[in-house]
Amino acid sequence: MNDDRRKHVVWIQKGEKLEEHTTASAQETMAIAKQFAKTLHGGEVLALSGDLGAGKTTFVKGLALGLGITSPITSPTFVLMKVYVACISLCHIDCYRLSSQEDLLAIGADEYMGKQGVVTALEWSRRVKGLLPKDAIEISLEIL
Amino acid sequence: MTILGIESSCDETAVALVSYASGRFSVLRDLVASQAKIHAKYGGVVPEVAARNHSMALIPLIKKALGKKRPDVLAVTSGPGLITSLLVGVQTAKTLSYLWKKPMIGVNHIEGHLYANFVSEQAIRFPAVVLIVSGGHTELLLMKGHGRYELLGSTRDDAAGEAFDKGAKILGLGYPGGPALSRLAQQGDASRYPFPRPMLDVPGFEFSYSGLKTSLLYRVLEMKKKRIQFTNRVIADLCAGYQDAIVDILVSKTARALRAHSVHSLICGGGVMANSELRKRLSGLLADSFPGVSLYYPSPRLCTDNAVMIAAAGAFHAIKKMPRMDAWKKIDVSAQWELAAKKQSV
């Protein structure tokens, strides 16, 4: 986990509504995500963007906590997709190693994305923009 | 007994035919549908590969491995890994098990990495501490006997191999650039750019590598701000410092496990075990502090994902208890299968 004390900015864009949070640590970023998770009902697709080290995985960890998922959230970079089953399940996808939108379908992501009872969080989502639903919630993270 | 091993848990599609007789393994076939060429073309891993290419590559590989022969047992990786990739291997094995009326075993991928050691060396003494380090896993286990494990600790975020690859990306060495980073590190001075050792002050055996990657990023950003030239020398020193931190954490936590548990052996496996610095430091640790403990790690070929290790793990399961002919009915993929959660996975 990032134990850095750098300031991060988290933007959450849901339709027309844009929220901006400035956080002073990874812990605070997690807390924002945890709070945000409480507003989700399942079926949402979260498109995360931000550079390496910007706090995307930290955000997803907070999200999982908020959804009541107790198992550790580890990086999905290697296996591309991890699914955590709970009342509202979490599908954690990392598009870092994907080269095209079709790759996302090839790994079977459409079995989970946008489905009832599943919150899907995609890291490096810009690589698969065309496959994201119109109502995808955009979450951008940046180091200040 | 001949065992057909099938591995498709992530990027590699691999098939092996291994025979086990009077306590010795012979590797008859060891095939990997190499995606190296595809990867080189795109300058990175193209895991489209992941599910679609597994299904295209697997049957021809099995045909090539077997010819007209039939194995006595099938062993397939059924977890952990990417669920859709695992499905290709498991469904293929199930179908063949049913058609050929040969029993089938679902093998844990981590267990496979550990059993890669038993291919050439069967006399490993238990109990043992097991260290598995790869692009997808970093864990320490206590192994009390064949098939008997206790999880000591694993990574909370990124795997050590991932830290190598992402560090390489930050340093502009491409992706996945772990091996390139290690090569450069050999020429660098690790003391010039020291990096933090996350989790060393936390008791227990858990790892964390995400923060280390972030501190490399910050270091690079700061150096760019100060307009420091990224000469070959500077990059080599950064690589050396960064690698030193990764290796130091692995070695320190392993030492802690060896202090906490009195064992005869340290068994290592996974792609990162191909790293010569890590091998050297683990050998040094045992020589200096644990002279009674024997160190085992596979050849570099068997460190990376392969099917020989799956066949070897399968063989030990079959020796202990040959599965029923219809075992295939009960085998399913388990994308997040924790080896230690299944204490008597045999």
XYZ file of C-alpha atoms in Angstrom:
490
model
C 0.000 0.000 0.000
C 1.133 3.549 -0.668
C 2.195 5.069 2.580
C 3.267 8.274 0.910
C 2.186 11.643 2.131
C 1.768 13.214 -1.282
C -1.372 15.111 -2.084
C -3.705 13.460 -4.545
C -6.685 14.840 -6.380
C -9.614 12.547 -7.052
C -12.255 13.602 -9.554
C -15.493 11.661 -9.704
C -17.678 12.422 -12.710
C -21.157 10.924 -12.599
C -23.196 12.186 -15.545
C -23.144 15.968 -15.350
C -22.037 16.013 -11.752
C -18.348 16.452 -11.034
C -16.926 16.052 -7.549
C -13.389 17.009 -6.672
C -11.543 15.787 -3.597
C -8.038 16.651 -2.526
C -6.505 14.072 -0.240
C -3.336 14.293 1.826
C -2.437 10.581 1.844
C -3.260 7.158 0.472
C -5.372 6.558 3.576
C -7.525 9.560 2.746
C -7.930 8.430 -0.855
C -9.138 5.085 0.475
C -11.611 6.811 2.774
C -13.063 8.816 -0.134
C -13.462 5.600 -2.134
C -15.071 3.828 0.787
C -17.623 6.602 1.160
C -18.260 6.638 -2.564
C -18.885 2.859 -2.537
C -21.876 3.410 -0.242
C -23.623 5.283 -3.075
C -23.358 2.314 -5.462
C -26.124 -0.239 -6.048
C -24.456 -2.721 -8.409
C -24.336 -2.564 -12.195
C -22.101 0.527 -12.221
C -18.978 0.679 -14.345
C -16.173 2.821 -12.953
C -13.578 4.031 -15.432
C -10.387 4.877 -13.574
C -7.551 6.860 -15.045
C -4.289 8.211 -13.716
C -0.576 7.486 -14.079
C 1.398 4.654 -12.522
C 1.451 5.398 -8.815
C -1.437 7.873 -8.914
C -3.458 5.773 -6.481
C -5.833 3.768 -8.668
C -5.312 0.512 -6.778
C -5.573 2.399 -3.483
C -8.935 3.763 -4.617
C -10.154 0.260 -5.528
C -9.058 -1.032 -2.111
C -11.228 1.610 -0.463
C -14.062 0.775 -2.811
C -13.889 -2.900 -1.809
C -13.947 -1.964 1.879
C -17.045 0.126 1.262
C -18.725 -2.805 -0.497
C -18.017 -4.999 2.522
C -15.388 -7.132 0.769
C -12.929 -8.376 3.358
C -10.477 -10.372 1.233
C -7.320 -8.488 0.263
C -7.448 -6.617 -3.044
C -4.257 -7.396 -4.915
C -3.082 -6.053 -8.228
C -4.935 -7.462 -11.234
C -2.188 -6.434 -13.678
C -0.855 -9.938 -14.200
C -4.106 -11.861 -14.502
C -5.968 -8.869 -16.024
C -9.195 -9.407 -14.087
C -10.130 -10.412 -10.550
C -13.651 -10.939 -9.252
C -14.549 -10.601 -5.556
C -17.921 -12.060 -4.689
C -20.068 -10.259 -2.082
C -23.629 -8.897 -1.782
C -22.478 -6.431 -4.405
C -19.543 -8.100 -6.134
C -16.488 -6.266 -7.381
C -14.935 -6.973 -10.757
C -11.472 -5.405 -10.839
C -9.972 -5.127 -14.310
C -6.573 -3.760 -15.293
C -6.311 -2.713 -18.928
C -2.590 -1.906 -18.601
C -1.510 -4.925 -20.608
C -4.388 -4.822 -23.074
C -3.667 -3.488 -26.514
C -7.168 -3.203 -27.930
C -10.797 -3.106 -26.905
C -11.292 -6.593 -28.298
C -8.802 -7.873 -25.745
C -11.237 -6.883 -23.029
C -13.886 -9.135 -24.545
C -11.337 -11.919 -25.071
C -10.743 -12.127 -21.326
C -14.479 -12.440 -20.729
C -15.016 -9.056 -19.074
C -18.458 -8.705 -20.636
C -19.650 -11.498 -18.344
C -19.367 -9.033 -15.455
C -19.325 -5.471 -16.784
C -22.594 -3.656 -16.170
C -24.290 -6.779 -14.783
C -26.696 -6.506 -11.877
C -25.053 -6.905 -8.518
C -21.561 -6.248 -9.876
C -19.549 -3.057 -9.612
C -16.829 -3.072 -12.261
C -13.705 -0.970 -11.737
C -11.423 -0.625 -14.738
C -7.889 0.711 -14.335
C -6.258 2.258 -17.423
C -9.753 2.476 -18.864
C -8.802 4.919 -21.628
C -7.480 1.979 -23.606
C -10.952 0.498 -23.928
C -13.034 3.659 -24.134
C -15.316 2.397 -26.888
C -16.548 -0.503 -24.787
C -17.516 1.550 -21.754
C -21.230 2.176 -21.221
C -22.422 5.787 -21.673
C -23.246 6.077 -17.999
C -19.818 4.899 -16.850
C -18.605 6.878 -13.853
C -15.251 8.461 -14.564
C -12.716 8.580 -11.768
C -9.466 10.397 -12.403
C -6.570 10.459 -9.999
C -3.581 12.722 -10.077
C -0.572 13.385 -7.894
C -0.140 17.036 -7.001
C 2.994 -43.588 -14.828
C 2.821 -40.875 -17.484
C 1.219 -37.544 -16.700
C -0.037 -34.976 -19.184
C 0.298 -31.482 -17.717
C -1.706 -28.527 -19.026
C -1.110 -24.900 -17.989
C -3.156 -21.935 -19.215
C -3.624 -19.756 -16.146
C -2.383 -16.520 -17.710
C -0.364 -15.711 -20.809
C 1.420 -18.967 -21.559
C -0.225 -21.997 -23.086
C 1.917 -24.955 -22.068
C 1.670 -28.729 -22.334
C 4.070 -31.330 -20.959
C 4.318 -35.086 -20.876
C 6.200 -36.406 -17.880
C 6.795 -39.955 -16.732
C 7.337 -40.979 -13.133
C 8.850 -44.360 -12.356
C 10.743 -45.715 -9.340
C 11.048 -42.312 -7.731
C 12.356 -40.467 -10.777
C 10.833 -38.012 -13.225
C 11.618 -37.964 -16.929
C 10.397 -35.024 -18.963
C 9.261 -36.548 -22.268
C 7.789 -33.381 -23.745
C 7.900 -29.760 -22.605
C 6.038 -27.461 -24.977
C 5.109 -23.800 -24.664
C 3.148 -22.027 -27.377
C 5.600 -19.202 -27.421
C 3.998 -15.821 -27.626
C 7.384 -14.184 -27.407
C 7.243 -13.282 -31.083
C 3.795 -11.779 -30.808
C 4.936 -9.860 -27.753
C 8.028 -8.492 -29.439
C 5.950 -7.224 -32.334
C 3.755 -5.147 -30.058
C 6.516 -4.184 -27.648
C 4.755 -5.755 -24.724
C 2.576 -8.593 -23.608
C -0.522 -8.946 -25.711
C -2.840 -10.878 -23.528
C -5.538 -11.121 -26.125
C -3.542 -14.162 -26.038
C -5.078 -14.730 -22.706
C -8.232 -16.594 -23.560
C -8.613 -16.682 -27.310
C -5.118 -17.861 -28.166
C -5.102 -20.507 -25.468
C -8.039 -22.179 -27.161
C -6.291 -22.074 -30.527
C -2.932 -23.266 -29.262
C -3.912 -25.950 -26.801
C -5.203 -28.844 -28.934
C -2.295 -28.712 -31.435
C 0.150 -28.665 -28.514
C -1.492 -31.691 -26.897
C -1.383 -33.554 -30.220
C 2.269 -32.684 -30.603
C 3.085 -33.797 -27.069
C 1.274 -37.110 -27.228
C 1.386 -38.367 -30.799
C -0.551 -41.624 -30.560
C 0.229 -42.120 -26.859
C -2.306 -41.684 -24.070
C -1.263 -40.516 -20.584
C -2.266 -42.390 -17.425
C -3.311 -39.204 -15.656
C -4.164 -35.628 -16.673
C -3.057 -32.698 -14.522
C -4.348 -29.206 -15.267
C -3.955 -25.823 -13.599
C -7.403 -25.028 -12.228
C -6.416 -21.869 -10.320
C -5.456 -19.247 -9.389
C -5.334 -17.118 -12.516
C -7.476 -15.424 -15.107
C -10.796 -17.217 -15.010
C -11.406 -17.253 -18.750
C -7.909 -18.587 -19.489
C -8.175 -21.256 -16.813
C -11.469 -22.389 -18.327
C -9.804 -23.244 -21.630
C -7.331 -25.627 -19.980
C -9.783 -27.125 -17.520
C -12.560 -27.735 -20.041
C -10.104 -29.313 -22.470
C -8.728 -31.602 -19.773
C -12.216 -32.552 -18.610
C -13.243 -33.494 -22.120
C -10.108 -35.597 -22.643
C -10.500 -37.245 -19.242
C -14.038 -38.293 -20.159
C -13.144 -39.427 -23.679
C -10.010 -41.362 -22.734
C -11.369 -42.640 -19.418
C -8.226 -41.363 -17.666
C -8.383 -39.716 -14.241
C -7.785 -35.993 -13.923
C -6.312 -33.759 -11.228
C -6.812 -30.017 -10.757
C -3.491 -28.454 -9.714
C -2.923 -25.145 -7.961
C -0.566 -22.957 -9.992
C 1.479 -21.968 -6.920
C 1.833 -25.614 -5.984
C 3.103 -26.171 -9.519
C 5.851 -23.550 -9.089
C 6.916 -25.262 -5.913
C 6.881 -28.747 -7.453
C 9.099 -27.553 -10.304
C 11.850 -28.297 -7.766
C 10.861 -31.943 -7.449
C 11.378 -32.663 -11.154
C 15.114 -33.086 -10.647
C 15.268 -33.545 -6.871
C 12.852 -35.816 -5.002
C 14.731 -36.090 -1.720
C 13.766 -32.661 -0.398
C 13.268 -32.854 3.348
C 10.281 -31.424 5.210
C 9.264 -29.256 6.897
C 10.233 -26.521 4.474
C 9.707 -22.816 4.020
C 8.462 -22.075 0.502
C 9.007 -18.763 -1.305
C 7.062 -18.237 -4.539
C 7.825 -15.017 -6.445
C 6.474 -14.212 -9.889
C 4.675 -11.527 -11.869
C 1.386 -12.467 -10.259
C 2.362 -13.895 -6.867
C 4.609 -13.245 -3.896
C 4.089 -15.587 -0.977
C 5.737 -17.463 1.839
C 4.364 -20.843 2.868
C 5.233 -23.451 5.429
C 5.211 -26.917 3.854
C 4.945 -29.767 6.324
C 4.760 -32.575 3.792
C 3.480 -33.310 0.297
C 0.238 -31.408 -0.147
C 0.347 -29.956 3.382
C 0.701 -26.191 3.475
C 0.216 -23.268 5.753
C 0.212 -19.761 4.327
C 2.658 -17.537 6.194
C 2.110 -14.376 4.206
C 1.572 -12.941 0.741
C 1.575 -9.560 -0.967
C -1.063 -7.039 -0.021
C -0.927 -5.367 -3.419
C 1.591 -5.854 -6.234
C 3.729 -8.948 -6.751
C 7.529 -8.665 -6.739
C 7.699 -9.474 -10.451
C 5.208 -6.739 -11.123
C 7.387 -4.297 -9.154
C 10.275 -5.206 -11.483
C 8.155 -4.768 -14.620
C 6.482 -1.524 -13.572
C 9.757 -0.108 -12.295
C 11.256 -0.847 -15.697
C 8.367 0.965 -17.354
C 8.913 4.048 -15.167
C 12.610 4.014 -16.115
C 11.740 3.820 -19.800
C 12.949 0.237 -20.256
C 9.709 -0.958 -21.850
C 7.122 -3.356 -20.508
C 7.557 -6.010 -19.268
C 11.132 -4.985 -18.561
C 11.951 -6.821 -15.338
C 14.815 -8.835 -16.857
C 16.205 -5.675 -18.538
C 16.116 -3.856 -15.191
C 18.007 -6.708 -13.527
C 20.651 -6.719 -16.246
C 21.250 -2.967 -15.855
C 21.288 -3.319 -12.077
C 24.340 -5.575 -12.330
C 26.351 -2.589 -13.573
C 24.895 -0.122 -11.090
C 25.719 1.091 -7.599
C 22.840 0.240 -5.276
C 23.921 2.691 -2.584
C 23.611 5.809 -4.743
C 19.808 5.856 -4.819
C 18.463 4.026 -1.783
C 14.787 3.078 -1.741
C 12.488 2.341 1.190
C 11.787 -1.233 2.309
C 8.022 -1.283 2.839
C 6.650 -3.684 5.449
C 10.011 -4.565 6.998
C 9.042 -2.895 10.257
C 5.659 -4.640 10.239
C 5.737 -7.987 12.040
C 4.701 -11.061 10.090
C 5.350 -12.291 6.586
C 3.296 -10.000 4.376
C 4.709 -8.044 1.467
C 3.820 -4.751 -0.181
C 5.388 -3.529 -3.410
C 2.975 -0.885 -4.661
C 4.523 1.883 -2.552
C 8.033 1.031 -3.737
C 6.979 1.559 -7.337
C 5.475 4.890 -6.314
C 8.679 6.016 -4.605
C 10.621 5.222 -7.767
C 8.149 7.335 -9.709
C 8.533 10.258 -7.306
C 12.311 9.950 -7.386
C 12.299 10.054 -11.190
C 9.874 13.011 -11.267
C 12.050 14.939 -8.801
C 15.195 14.210 -10.788
C 13.477 15.417 -13.947
C 12.437 18.600 -12.159
C 16.059 19.180 -11.190
C 17.020 18.506 -14.810
C 19.304 15.634 -13.896
C 20.498 13.820 -17.010
C 19.361 10.210 -17.187
C 22.687 8.860 -18.365
C 23.253 5.102 -18.614
C 25.146 5.339 -15.351
C 22.280 7.073 -13.537
C 19.743 4.568 -14.893
C 21.949 1.617 -13.899
C 22.313 3.032 -10.377
C 18.556 3.579 -10.107
C 17.971 -0.018 -11.280
C 20.480 -1.333 -8.751
C 18.945 0.623 -5.863
C 15.425 -0.392 -6.817
C 16.310 -4.072 -7.307
C 18.193 -4.035 -4.012
C 15.016 -2.928 -2.225
C 12.861 -5.612 -3.885
C 15.389 -8.361 -3.152
C 16.097 -7.121 0.357
C 12.417 -7.334 1.303
C 12.159 -10.878 -0.086
C 15.318 -12.039 1.682
C 14.452 -10.354 4.998
C 10.957 -11.819 5.136
C 12.314 -15.239 4.189
C 14.883 -14.951 6.982
C 12.084 -14.076 9.373
C 10.137 -17.180 8.279
C 13.226 -19.356 8.758
C 13.758 -17.939 12.247
C 10.136 -18.548 13.199
C 9.975 -22.101 11.877
C 12.656 -24.681 12.280
C 12.876 -26.343 8.867
C 15.209 -28.505 6.786
C 14.674 -26.833 3.414
C 13.950 -23.563 1.679
C 12.072 -24.263 -1.563
C 11.758 -21.387 -4.059
C 9.967 -20.967 -7.344
C 8.361 -18.562 -9.812
C 9.710 -16.336 -12.569
C 11.534 -13.900 -10.265
C 13.704 -16.783 -9.011
C 15.511 -16.515 -12.355
C 16.980 -13.273 -10.927
C 20.630 -13.945 -10.140
C 20.888 -11.325 -7.382
C 17.978 -12.927 -5.517
C 19.549 -16.398 -5.878
C 22.880 -15.090 -4.649
C 21.375 -13.315 -1.642
C 19.284 -16.345 -0.610
C 22.345 -18.618 -0.866
C 24.265 -16.117 1.244
C 21.497 -15.960 3.822
C 21.517 -19.731 4.299
C 25.298 -19.975 4.367
C 25.590 -17.201 6.977
C 22.594 -17.736 9.223
C 20.934 -21.084 8.477
C 23.707 -23.532 7.558
C 21.478 -26.531 8.288
C 18.855 -25.510 5.720
C 19.157 -26.676 2.092
C 18.205 -24.262 -0.683
C 16.256 -25.402 -3.750
C 15.242 -23.424 -6.809
C 14.384 -24.639 -10.313
C 16.396 -24.071 -13.476
C 15.484 -20.734 -15.108
C 13.410 -22.650 -17.670
C 11.227 -24.157 -14.948
C 10.968 -20.881 -13.004
C 8.656 -19.314 -15.580
C 5.194 -20.694 -16.288
C 5.366 -24.181 -17.757
C 3.405 -27.426 -17.747
C 6.189 -29.725 -16.490
C 5.682 -28.352 -12.995
C 1.920 -28.944 -13.238
C 2.525 -32.550 -14.302
C 5.018 -32.992 -11.436
C 2.564 -31.646 -8.847
C -0.128 -33.843 -10.405
C 2.136 -36.880 -10.090
C 2.533 -36.360 -6.343
C -1.221 -36.084 -5.955
C -1.692 -39.286 -7.951
C 0.944 -41.144 -5.915
C -0.794 -40.190 -2.703
C -4.249 -41.037 -3.970
C -5.181 -41.859 -7.534
C -8.319 -39.898 -8.374
C -11.441 -41.658 -9.597
C -12.155 -41.949 -13.290
C -15.008 -39.477 -12.975
C -13.054 -36.950 -10.884
C -13.458 -34.514 -13.799
C -17.088 -33.993 -12.808
C -16.040 -32.244 -9.623
C -13.135 -30.172 -10.931
C -13.866 -26.555 -11.606
C -11.803 -23.421 -12.122
C -11.051 -21.380 -9.038
C -9.646 -17.997 -10.070
C -8.583 -16.985 -6.540
C -7.636 -20.413 -5.177
C -5.492 -19.968 -2.073
C -3.241 -22.985 -1.755
C -3.126 -22.856 2.038
C -6.871 -22.559 2.392
C -7.031 -26.086 1.024
C -4.876 -27.760 3.596
C -5.367 -31.296 2.335
C -5.788 -30.393 -1.307
C -4.817 -33.967 -2.229
